[in-house]
Short mmCIF file of C-alpha atoms in Angstrom, two decimals:
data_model
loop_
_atom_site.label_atom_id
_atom_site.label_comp_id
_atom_site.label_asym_id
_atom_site.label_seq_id
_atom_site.Cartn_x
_atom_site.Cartn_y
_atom_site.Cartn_z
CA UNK A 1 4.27 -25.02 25.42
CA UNK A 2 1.02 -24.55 23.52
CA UNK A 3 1.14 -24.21 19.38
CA UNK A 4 -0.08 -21.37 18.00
CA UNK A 5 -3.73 -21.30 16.36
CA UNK A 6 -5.79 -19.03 15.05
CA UNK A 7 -3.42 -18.01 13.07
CA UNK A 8 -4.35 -14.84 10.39
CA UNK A 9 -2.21 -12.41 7.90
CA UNK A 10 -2.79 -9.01 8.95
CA UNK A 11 -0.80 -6.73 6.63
CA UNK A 12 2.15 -6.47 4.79
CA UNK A 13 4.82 -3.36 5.07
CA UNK A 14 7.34 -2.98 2.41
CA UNK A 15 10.33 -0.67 2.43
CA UNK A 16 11.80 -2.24 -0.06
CA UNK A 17 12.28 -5.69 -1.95
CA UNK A 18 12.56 -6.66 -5.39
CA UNK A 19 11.01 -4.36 -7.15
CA UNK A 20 8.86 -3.23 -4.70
CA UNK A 21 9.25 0.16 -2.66
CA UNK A 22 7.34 1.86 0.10
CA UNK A 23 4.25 -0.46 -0.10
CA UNK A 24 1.58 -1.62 2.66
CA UNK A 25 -1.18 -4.04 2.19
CA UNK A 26 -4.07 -5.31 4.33
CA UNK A 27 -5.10 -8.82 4.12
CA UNK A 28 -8.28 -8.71 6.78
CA UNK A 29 -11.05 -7.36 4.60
CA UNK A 30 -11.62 -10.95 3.50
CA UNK A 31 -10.58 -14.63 3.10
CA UNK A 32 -9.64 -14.10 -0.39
CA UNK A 33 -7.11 -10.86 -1.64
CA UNK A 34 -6.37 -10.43 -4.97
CA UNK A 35 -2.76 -8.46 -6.20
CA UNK A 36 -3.57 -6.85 -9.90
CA UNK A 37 -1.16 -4.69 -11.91
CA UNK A 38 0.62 -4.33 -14.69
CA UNK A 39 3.95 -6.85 -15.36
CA UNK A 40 6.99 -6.23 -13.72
CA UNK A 41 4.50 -4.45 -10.92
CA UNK A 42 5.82 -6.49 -8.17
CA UNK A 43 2.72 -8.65 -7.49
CA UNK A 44 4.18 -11.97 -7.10
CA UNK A 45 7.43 -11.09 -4.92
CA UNK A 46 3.96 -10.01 -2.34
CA UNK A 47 3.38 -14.10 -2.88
CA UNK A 48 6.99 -14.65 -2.25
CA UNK A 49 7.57 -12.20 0.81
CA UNK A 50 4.67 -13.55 2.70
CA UNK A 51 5.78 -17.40 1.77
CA UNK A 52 9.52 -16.90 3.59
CA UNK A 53 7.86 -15.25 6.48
CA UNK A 54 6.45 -18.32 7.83
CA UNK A 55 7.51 -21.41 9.04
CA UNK A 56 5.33 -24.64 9.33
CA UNK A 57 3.99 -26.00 11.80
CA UNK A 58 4.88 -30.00 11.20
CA UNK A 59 7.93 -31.80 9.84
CA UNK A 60 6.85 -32.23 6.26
CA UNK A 61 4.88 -29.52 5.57
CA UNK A 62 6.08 -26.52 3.29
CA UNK A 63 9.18 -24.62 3.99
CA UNK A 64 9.78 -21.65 1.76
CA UNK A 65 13.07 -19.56 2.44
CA UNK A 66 14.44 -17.37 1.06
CA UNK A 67 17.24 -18.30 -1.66
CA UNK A 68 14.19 -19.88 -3.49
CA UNK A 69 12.84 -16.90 -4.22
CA UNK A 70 15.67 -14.79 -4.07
CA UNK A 71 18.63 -16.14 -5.00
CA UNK A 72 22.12 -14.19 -4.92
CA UNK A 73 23.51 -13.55 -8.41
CA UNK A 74 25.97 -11.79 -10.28
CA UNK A 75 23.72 -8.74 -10.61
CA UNK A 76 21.62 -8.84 -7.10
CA UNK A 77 22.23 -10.07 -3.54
CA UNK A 78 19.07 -8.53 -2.01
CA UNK A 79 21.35 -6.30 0.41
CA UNK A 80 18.78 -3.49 1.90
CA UNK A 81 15.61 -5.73 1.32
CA UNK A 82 13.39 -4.51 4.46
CA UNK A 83 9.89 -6.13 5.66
CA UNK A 84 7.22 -6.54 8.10
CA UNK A 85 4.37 -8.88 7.95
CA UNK A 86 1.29 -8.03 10.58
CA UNK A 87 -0.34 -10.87 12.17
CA UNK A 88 -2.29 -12.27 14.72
CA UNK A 89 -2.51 -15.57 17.19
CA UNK A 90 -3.50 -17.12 20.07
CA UNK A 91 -1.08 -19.14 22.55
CA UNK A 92 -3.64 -21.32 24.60
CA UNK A 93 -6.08 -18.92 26.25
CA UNK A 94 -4.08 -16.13 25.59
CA UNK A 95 -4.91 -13.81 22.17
CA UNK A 96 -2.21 -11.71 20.49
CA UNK A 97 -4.79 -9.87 18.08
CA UNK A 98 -1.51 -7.59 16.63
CA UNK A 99 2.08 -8.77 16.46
CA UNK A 100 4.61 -7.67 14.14
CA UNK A 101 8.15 -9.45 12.73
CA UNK A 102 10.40 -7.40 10.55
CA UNK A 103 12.69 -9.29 7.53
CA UNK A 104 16.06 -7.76 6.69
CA UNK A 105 19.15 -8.61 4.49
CA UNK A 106 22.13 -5.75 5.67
CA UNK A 107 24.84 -8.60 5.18
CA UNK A 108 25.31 -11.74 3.69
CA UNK A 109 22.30 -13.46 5.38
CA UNK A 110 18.09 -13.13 5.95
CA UNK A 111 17.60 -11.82 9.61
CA UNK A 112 16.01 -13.27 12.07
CA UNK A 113 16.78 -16.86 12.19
CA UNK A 114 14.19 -18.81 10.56
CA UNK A 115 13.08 -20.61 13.77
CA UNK A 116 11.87 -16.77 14.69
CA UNK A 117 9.57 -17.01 12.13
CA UNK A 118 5.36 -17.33 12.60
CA UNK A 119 4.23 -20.27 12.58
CA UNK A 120 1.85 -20.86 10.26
CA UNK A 121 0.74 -23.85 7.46
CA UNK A 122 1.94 -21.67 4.13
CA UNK A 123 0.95 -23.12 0.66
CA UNK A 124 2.71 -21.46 -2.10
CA UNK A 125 1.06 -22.62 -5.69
CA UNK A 126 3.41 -21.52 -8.40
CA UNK A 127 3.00 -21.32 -12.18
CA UNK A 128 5.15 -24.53 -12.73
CA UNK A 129 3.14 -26.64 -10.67
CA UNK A 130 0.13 -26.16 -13.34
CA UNK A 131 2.70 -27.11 -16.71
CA UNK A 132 0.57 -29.79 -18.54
CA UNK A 133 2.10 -33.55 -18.45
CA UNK A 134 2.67 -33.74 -21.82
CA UNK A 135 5.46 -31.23 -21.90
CA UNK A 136 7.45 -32.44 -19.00
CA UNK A 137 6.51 -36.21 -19.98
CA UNK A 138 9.30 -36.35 -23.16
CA UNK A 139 8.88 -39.14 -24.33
CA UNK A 140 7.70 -40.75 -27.63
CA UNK A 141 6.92 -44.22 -26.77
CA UNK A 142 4.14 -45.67 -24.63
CA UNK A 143 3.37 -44.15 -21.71
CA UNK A 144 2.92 -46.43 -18.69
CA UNK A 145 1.44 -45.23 -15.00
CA UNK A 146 -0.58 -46.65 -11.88
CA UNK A 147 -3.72 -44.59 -10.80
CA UNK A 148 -4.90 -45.52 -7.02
CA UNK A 149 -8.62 -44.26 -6.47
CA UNK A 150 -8.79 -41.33 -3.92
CA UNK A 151 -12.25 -41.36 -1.87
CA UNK A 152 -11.27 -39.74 0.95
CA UNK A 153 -13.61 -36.50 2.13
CA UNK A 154 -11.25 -34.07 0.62
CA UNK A 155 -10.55 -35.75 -3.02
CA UNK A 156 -14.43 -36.25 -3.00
CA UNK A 157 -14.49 -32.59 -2.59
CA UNK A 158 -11.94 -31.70 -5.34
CA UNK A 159 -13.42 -33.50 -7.52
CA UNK A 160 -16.96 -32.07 -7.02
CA UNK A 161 -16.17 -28.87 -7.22
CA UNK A 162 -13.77 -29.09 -10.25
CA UNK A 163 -17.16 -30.51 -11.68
CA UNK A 164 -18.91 -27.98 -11.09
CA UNK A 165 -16.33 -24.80 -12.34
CA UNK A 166 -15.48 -26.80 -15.56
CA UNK A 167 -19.09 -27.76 -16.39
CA UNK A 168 -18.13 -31.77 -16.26
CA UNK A 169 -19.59 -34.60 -14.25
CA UNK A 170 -16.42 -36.28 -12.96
CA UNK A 171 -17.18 -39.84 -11.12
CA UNK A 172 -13.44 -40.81 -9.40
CA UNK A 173 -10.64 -38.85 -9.05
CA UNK A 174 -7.31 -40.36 -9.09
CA UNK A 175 -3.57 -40.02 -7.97
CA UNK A 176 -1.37 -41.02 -10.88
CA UNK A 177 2.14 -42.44 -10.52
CA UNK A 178 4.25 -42.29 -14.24
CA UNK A 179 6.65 -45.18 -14.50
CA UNK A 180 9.01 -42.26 -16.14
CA UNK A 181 10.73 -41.16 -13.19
CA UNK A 182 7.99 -42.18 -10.49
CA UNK A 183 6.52 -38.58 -11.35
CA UNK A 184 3.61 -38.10 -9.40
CA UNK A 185 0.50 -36.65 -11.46
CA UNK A 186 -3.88 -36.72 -10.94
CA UNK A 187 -6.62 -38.50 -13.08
CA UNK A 188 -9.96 -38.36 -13.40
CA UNK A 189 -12.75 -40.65 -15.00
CA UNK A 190 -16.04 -39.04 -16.25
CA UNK A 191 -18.96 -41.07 -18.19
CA UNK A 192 -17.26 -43.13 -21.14
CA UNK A 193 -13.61 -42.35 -20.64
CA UNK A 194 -10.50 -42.39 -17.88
CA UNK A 195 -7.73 -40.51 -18.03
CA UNK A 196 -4.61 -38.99 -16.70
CA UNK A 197 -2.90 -35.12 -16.36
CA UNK A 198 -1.32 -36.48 -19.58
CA UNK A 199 -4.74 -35.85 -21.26
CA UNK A 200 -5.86 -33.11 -19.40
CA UNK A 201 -6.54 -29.30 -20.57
CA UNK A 202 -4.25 -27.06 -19.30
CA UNK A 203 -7.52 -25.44 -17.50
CA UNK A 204 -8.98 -28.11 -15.86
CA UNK A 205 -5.32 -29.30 -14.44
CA UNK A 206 -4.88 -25.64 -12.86
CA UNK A 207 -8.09 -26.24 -11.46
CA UNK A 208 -7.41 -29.27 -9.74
CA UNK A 209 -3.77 -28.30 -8.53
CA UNK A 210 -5.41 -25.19 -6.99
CA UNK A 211 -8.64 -26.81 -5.35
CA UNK A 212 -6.20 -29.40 -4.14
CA UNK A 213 -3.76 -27.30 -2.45
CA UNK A 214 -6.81 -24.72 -0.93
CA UNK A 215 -8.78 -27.93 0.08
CA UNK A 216 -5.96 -30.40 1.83
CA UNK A 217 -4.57 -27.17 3.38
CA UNK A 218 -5.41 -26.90 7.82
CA UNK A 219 -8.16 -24.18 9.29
CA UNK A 220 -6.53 -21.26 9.77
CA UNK A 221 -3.84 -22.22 6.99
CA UNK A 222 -2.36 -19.90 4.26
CA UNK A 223 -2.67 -20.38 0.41
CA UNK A 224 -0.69 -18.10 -1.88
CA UNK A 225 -1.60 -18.99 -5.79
CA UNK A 226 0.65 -16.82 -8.27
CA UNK A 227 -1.63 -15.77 -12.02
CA UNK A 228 -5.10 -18.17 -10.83
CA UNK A 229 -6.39 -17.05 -13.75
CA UNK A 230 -3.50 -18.76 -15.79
CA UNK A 231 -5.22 -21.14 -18.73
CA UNK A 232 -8.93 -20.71 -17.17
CA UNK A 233 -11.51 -19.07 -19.20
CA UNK A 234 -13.49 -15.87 -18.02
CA UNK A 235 -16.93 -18.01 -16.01
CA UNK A 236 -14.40 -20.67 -15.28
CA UNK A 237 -12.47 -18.58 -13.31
CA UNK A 238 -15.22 -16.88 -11.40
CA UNK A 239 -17.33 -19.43 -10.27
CA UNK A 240 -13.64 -21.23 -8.92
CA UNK A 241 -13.08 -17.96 -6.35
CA UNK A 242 -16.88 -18.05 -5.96
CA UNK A 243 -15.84 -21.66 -4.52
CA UNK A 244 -12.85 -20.29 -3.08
CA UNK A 245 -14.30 -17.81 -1.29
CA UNK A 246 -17.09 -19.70 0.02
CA UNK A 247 -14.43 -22.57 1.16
CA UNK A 248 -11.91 -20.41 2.96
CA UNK A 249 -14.87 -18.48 4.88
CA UNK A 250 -15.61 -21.71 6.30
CA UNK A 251 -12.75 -22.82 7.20
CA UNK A 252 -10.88 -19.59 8.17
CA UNK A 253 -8.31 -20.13 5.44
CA UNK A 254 -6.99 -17.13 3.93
CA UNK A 255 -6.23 -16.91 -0.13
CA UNK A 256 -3.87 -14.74 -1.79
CA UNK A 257 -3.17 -14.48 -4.99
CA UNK A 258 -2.06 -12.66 -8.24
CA UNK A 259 -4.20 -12.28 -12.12
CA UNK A 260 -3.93 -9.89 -14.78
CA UNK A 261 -7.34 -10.97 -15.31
CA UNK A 262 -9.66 -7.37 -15.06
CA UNK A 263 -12.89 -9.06 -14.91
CA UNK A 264 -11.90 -9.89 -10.99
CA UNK A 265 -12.43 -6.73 -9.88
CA UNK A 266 -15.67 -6.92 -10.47
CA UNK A 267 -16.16 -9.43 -7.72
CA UNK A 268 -14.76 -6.40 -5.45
CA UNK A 269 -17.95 -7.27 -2.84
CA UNK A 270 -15.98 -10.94 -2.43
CA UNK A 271 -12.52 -10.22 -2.50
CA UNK A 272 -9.84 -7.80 -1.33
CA UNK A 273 -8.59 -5.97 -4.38
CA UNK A 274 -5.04 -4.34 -4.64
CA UNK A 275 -3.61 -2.97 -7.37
CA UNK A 276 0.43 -2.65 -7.70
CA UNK A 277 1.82 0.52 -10.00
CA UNK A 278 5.58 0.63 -10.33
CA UNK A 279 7.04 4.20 -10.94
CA UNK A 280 10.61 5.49 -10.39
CA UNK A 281 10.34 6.56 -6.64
CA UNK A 282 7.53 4.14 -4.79
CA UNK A 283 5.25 0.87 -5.90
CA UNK A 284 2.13 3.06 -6.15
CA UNK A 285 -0.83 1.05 -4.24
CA UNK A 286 -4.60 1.43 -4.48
CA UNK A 287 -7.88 -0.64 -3.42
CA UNK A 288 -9.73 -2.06 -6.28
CA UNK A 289 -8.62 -1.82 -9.80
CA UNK A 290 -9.47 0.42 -12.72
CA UNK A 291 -8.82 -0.67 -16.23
CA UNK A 292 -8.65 2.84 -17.54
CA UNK A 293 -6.23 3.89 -14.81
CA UNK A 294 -4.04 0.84 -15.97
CA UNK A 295 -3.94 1.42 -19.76
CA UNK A 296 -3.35 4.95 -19.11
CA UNK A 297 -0.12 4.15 -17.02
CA UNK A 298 1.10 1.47 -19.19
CA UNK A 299 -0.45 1.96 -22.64
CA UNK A 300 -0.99 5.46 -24.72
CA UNK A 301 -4.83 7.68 -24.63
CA UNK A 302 -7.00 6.91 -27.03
CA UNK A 303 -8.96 10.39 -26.27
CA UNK A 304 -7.03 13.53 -24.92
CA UNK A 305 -9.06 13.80 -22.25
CA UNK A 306 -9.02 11.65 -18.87
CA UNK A 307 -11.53 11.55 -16.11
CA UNK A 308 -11.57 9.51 -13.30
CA UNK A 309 -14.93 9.45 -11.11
CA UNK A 310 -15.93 7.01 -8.19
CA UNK A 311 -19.23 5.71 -10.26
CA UNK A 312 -21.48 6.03 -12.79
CA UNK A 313 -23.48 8.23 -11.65
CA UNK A 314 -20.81 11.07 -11.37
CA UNK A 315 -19.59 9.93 -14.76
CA UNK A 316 -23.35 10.62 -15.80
CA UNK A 317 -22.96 14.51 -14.20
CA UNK A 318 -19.89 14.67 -15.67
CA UNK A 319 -20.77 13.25 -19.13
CA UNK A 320 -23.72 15.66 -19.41
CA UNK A 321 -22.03 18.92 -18.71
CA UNK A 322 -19.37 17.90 -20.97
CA UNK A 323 -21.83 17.44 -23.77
CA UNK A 324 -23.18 20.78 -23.16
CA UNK A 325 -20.00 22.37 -23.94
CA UNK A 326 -18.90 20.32 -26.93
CA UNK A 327 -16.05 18.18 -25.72
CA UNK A 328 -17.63 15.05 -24.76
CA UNK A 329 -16.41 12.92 -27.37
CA UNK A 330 -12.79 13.87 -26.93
CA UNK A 331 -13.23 12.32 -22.60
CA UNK A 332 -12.58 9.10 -21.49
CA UNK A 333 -14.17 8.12 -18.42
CA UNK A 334 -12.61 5.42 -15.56
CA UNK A 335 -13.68 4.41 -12.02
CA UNK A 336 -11.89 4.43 -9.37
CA UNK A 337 -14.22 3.36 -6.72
CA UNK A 338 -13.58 3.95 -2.94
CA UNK A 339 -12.94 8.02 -2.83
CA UNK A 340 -9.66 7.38 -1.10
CA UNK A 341 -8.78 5.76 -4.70
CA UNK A 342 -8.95 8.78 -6.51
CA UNK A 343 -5.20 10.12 -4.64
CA UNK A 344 -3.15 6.62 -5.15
CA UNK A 345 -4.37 6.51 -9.10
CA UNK A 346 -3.47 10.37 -9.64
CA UNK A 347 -0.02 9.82 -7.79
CA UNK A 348 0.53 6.70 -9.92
CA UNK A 349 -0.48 8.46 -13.36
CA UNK A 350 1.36 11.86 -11.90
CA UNK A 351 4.48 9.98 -11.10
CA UNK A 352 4.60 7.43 -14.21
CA UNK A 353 6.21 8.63 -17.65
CA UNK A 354 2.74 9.60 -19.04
CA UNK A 355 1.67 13.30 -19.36
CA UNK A 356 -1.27 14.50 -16.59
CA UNK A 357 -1.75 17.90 -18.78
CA UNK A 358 -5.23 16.54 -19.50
CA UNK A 359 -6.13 14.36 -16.80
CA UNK A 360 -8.36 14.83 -13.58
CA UNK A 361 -10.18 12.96 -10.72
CA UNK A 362 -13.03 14.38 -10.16
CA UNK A 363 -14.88 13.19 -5.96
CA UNK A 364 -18.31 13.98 -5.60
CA UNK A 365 -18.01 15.63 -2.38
CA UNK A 366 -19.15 13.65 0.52
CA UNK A 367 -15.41 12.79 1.99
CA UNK A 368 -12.76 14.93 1.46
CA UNK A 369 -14.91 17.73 0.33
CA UNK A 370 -12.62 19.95 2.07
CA UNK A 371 -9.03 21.56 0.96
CA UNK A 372 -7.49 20.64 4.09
CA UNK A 373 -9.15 17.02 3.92
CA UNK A 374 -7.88 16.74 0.41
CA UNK A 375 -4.10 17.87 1.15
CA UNK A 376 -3.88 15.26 4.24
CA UNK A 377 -4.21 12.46 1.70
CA UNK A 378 -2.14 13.83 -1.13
CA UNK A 379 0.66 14.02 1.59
CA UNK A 380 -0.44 10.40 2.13
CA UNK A 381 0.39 9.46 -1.58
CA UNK A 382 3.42 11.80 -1.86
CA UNK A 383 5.79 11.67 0.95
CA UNK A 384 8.87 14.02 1.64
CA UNK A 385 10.00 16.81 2.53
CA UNK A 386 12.33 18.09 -0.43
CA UNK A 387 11.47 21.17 -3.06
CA UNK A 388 10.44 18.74 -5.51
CA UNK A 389 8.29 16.96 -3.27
CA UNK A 390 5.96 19.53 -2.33
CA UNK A 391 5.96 20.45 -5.93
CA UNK A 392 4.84 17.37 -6.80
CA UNK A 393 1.92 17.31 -4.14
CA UNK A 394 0.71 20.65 -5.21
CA UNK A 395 0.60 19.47 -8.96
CA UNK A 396 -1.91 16.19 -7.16
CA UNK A 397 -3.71 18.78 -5.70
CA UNK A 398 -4.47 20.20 -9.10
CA UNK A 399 -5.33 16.99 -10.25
CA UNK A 400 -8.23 15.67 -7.64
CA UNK A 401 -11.14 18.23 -7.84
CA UNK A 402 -14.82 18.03 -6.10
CA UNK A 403 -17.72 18.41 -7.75
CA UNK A 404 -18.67 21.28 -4.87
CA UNK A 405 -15.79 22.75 -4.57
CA UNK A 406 -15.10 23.84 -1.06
#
């Protein structure tokens, strides 16, 4: 029978895992998605949830299951974890552009079998993988190691492109072999000097682990990196997603990964942006990311005032006719982008343990300029059907205004 090819992650539909609760997320607005949010949000069991869901397509290749992410313990045995991933294929001639496989624990194992998995090359690149030599090397005395010369197309690549995100002319790249346990590591030799991971920044070894894994990974494969921005400085890290980016569109690889780092979201024109908001009933969700929004969930106001406006020029409008009646000092301004963004960050801030008494969202009118418009999407961000639910969409309500009001 013919393998599958063409392979692509369409979504992600939580009902519930981990931390996570009544979450969806939509991986085809480009090769490269970025997960933001605050800790204990619930970003890297995404990584985790879409590593188990696949299995690979070789002998030899990357297996990720389950009790490696979520290992039974005295406190948690996953019981009621529910999932779907969204994806698509082709079998031969034939395309299956939406397909859907659902991930359950109601007993003592992970249903379906594992062999029912999608087939798909899955990369997972976890934090450990980028812990400097020297503090898994322990050892005093000399340190002894081979290094074999990689010039294959690939390794070429790795190291060119390293060169160019760290700013350093790099002439060979090597694979490293310790005599300490045979443990397997990367060198490099630039004008003047040679040496191993042992030597290495903790930057510029992230950088290689992650080019290497993106790089030697198939077309059409899947590369999951949990905190990229781990060790790399500010330009360091975006000129390695502009590389990213421009590598995966190529070769129809898809990236996801996780950063606390809020400077990303300013690449929102290259990357898929989703921000993760844990409160006590749902995993709040929105596109994008808004540093206000996010200290003002997890941190305390600076000013009593909160406005949230999809750009600067409605901050501008806004700004002005605050001046003119004397409170404009005592507002703090954040973007939310996308107009749809305005109802996930007011359900997050309504439903977190912060006070709204002095918050709004204000849209300038062009969508959801309507009442009806705007109470389709607050039932959107606030589901149910109990008292308290409808209470809590009409206090939303109060909180997302329009500029014309309508």
């Amino acid at each position: 029978p013919p393998k599958p090819s063409q392979q692509r992650l369409l979504g992600l539909d939580v009902v519930q895992l981990k931390g996570l609760q009544d979450v969806s997320l939509d991986f085809t607005g480009s090769p490269l998605t970025a997960v933001m949010g605050s800790n204990c949000s619930g970003k890297t069991t995404v990584l985790h949830a879409v590593a188990c869901a696949h299995q690979p397509p070789e002998t030899g290749n990357p297996d990720y299951r389950f009790p490696l992410f979520f290992r039974p313990n005295s406190d948690a045995l996953w019981k009621g974890s529910d999932f779907t991933v969204r994806y698509a294929h082709r079998l031969g001639q034939q395309s299956y552009p939406e397909l859907k496989q659902r991930y359950m624990k109601t007993n003592d194992r992970w249903s379906p079998r594992y062999e029912r998995r999608p087939i798909r090359y899955t990369r997972f690149v976890n934090i450990g993988e980028s812990v400097p030599d020297i503090e898994t090397l322990y050892l005093t005395s000399m340190i002894y190691y081979e290094k074999a010369e990689q010039t294959d197309e690939t390794s070429n690549a790795v190291r060119d492109i390293a060169g160019q995100v760290l700013n350093r002319k790099y002439e060979t790249f090597y694979k490293v072999t310790y005599a300490y346990r045979n443990k397997a590591s990367i060198g490099v030799k630039m004008p003047g000097m040679t040496y191993s991971g042992l030597s290495m920044s903790s930057g510029e070894q992230r950088v290689f682990r992650i080019l290497d894994a993106v790089l030697r990974a198939p077309n059409h494969g899947l590369i999951l990196v949990d905190e990229i921005d781990l060790f790399l400085h500010q330009d360091a890290l975006q000129r390695l997603l502009n590389k990213l980016q421009e590598h995966c569109a190529s070769k129809n690889k898809q990236l996801v990964f996780t950063t606390h780092f809020p400077p990303v979201a300013q690449m929102y024109d290259q990357i898929s942006i989703y921000t993760l908001n844990r409160v006590a009933s749902k995993t709040v969700v929105w596109r994008g990311y808004s540093y206000e929004a996010m200290r003002h969930i997890t941190g305390t106001q600076e000013r009593p005032v909160s406005c949230y406006v999809e750009d600067a020029v409605a901050e501008q409008i806004i700004a002005t006719v605050a001046a003119q009646v004397g409170v404009r000092k005592f507002v703090r301004f954040g973007h939310y982008g996308p107009a749809v963004n305005a109802f996930s960050i007011c359900a997050g801030l309504y439903l977190s343990t912060h006070s709204t008494d002095h918050t709004i969202a204000v849209l300038d009118g062009d969508v959801y300029g309507t009442r009806l418009e705007r109470m389709a999407r607050v039932k959107e961000a606030i589901t149910g059907n109990l008292e308290i639910h409808k209470k809590q969409r009409k206090d939303l309500m109060r909180l997302v205004r329009t500029l014309a009001v309508t």
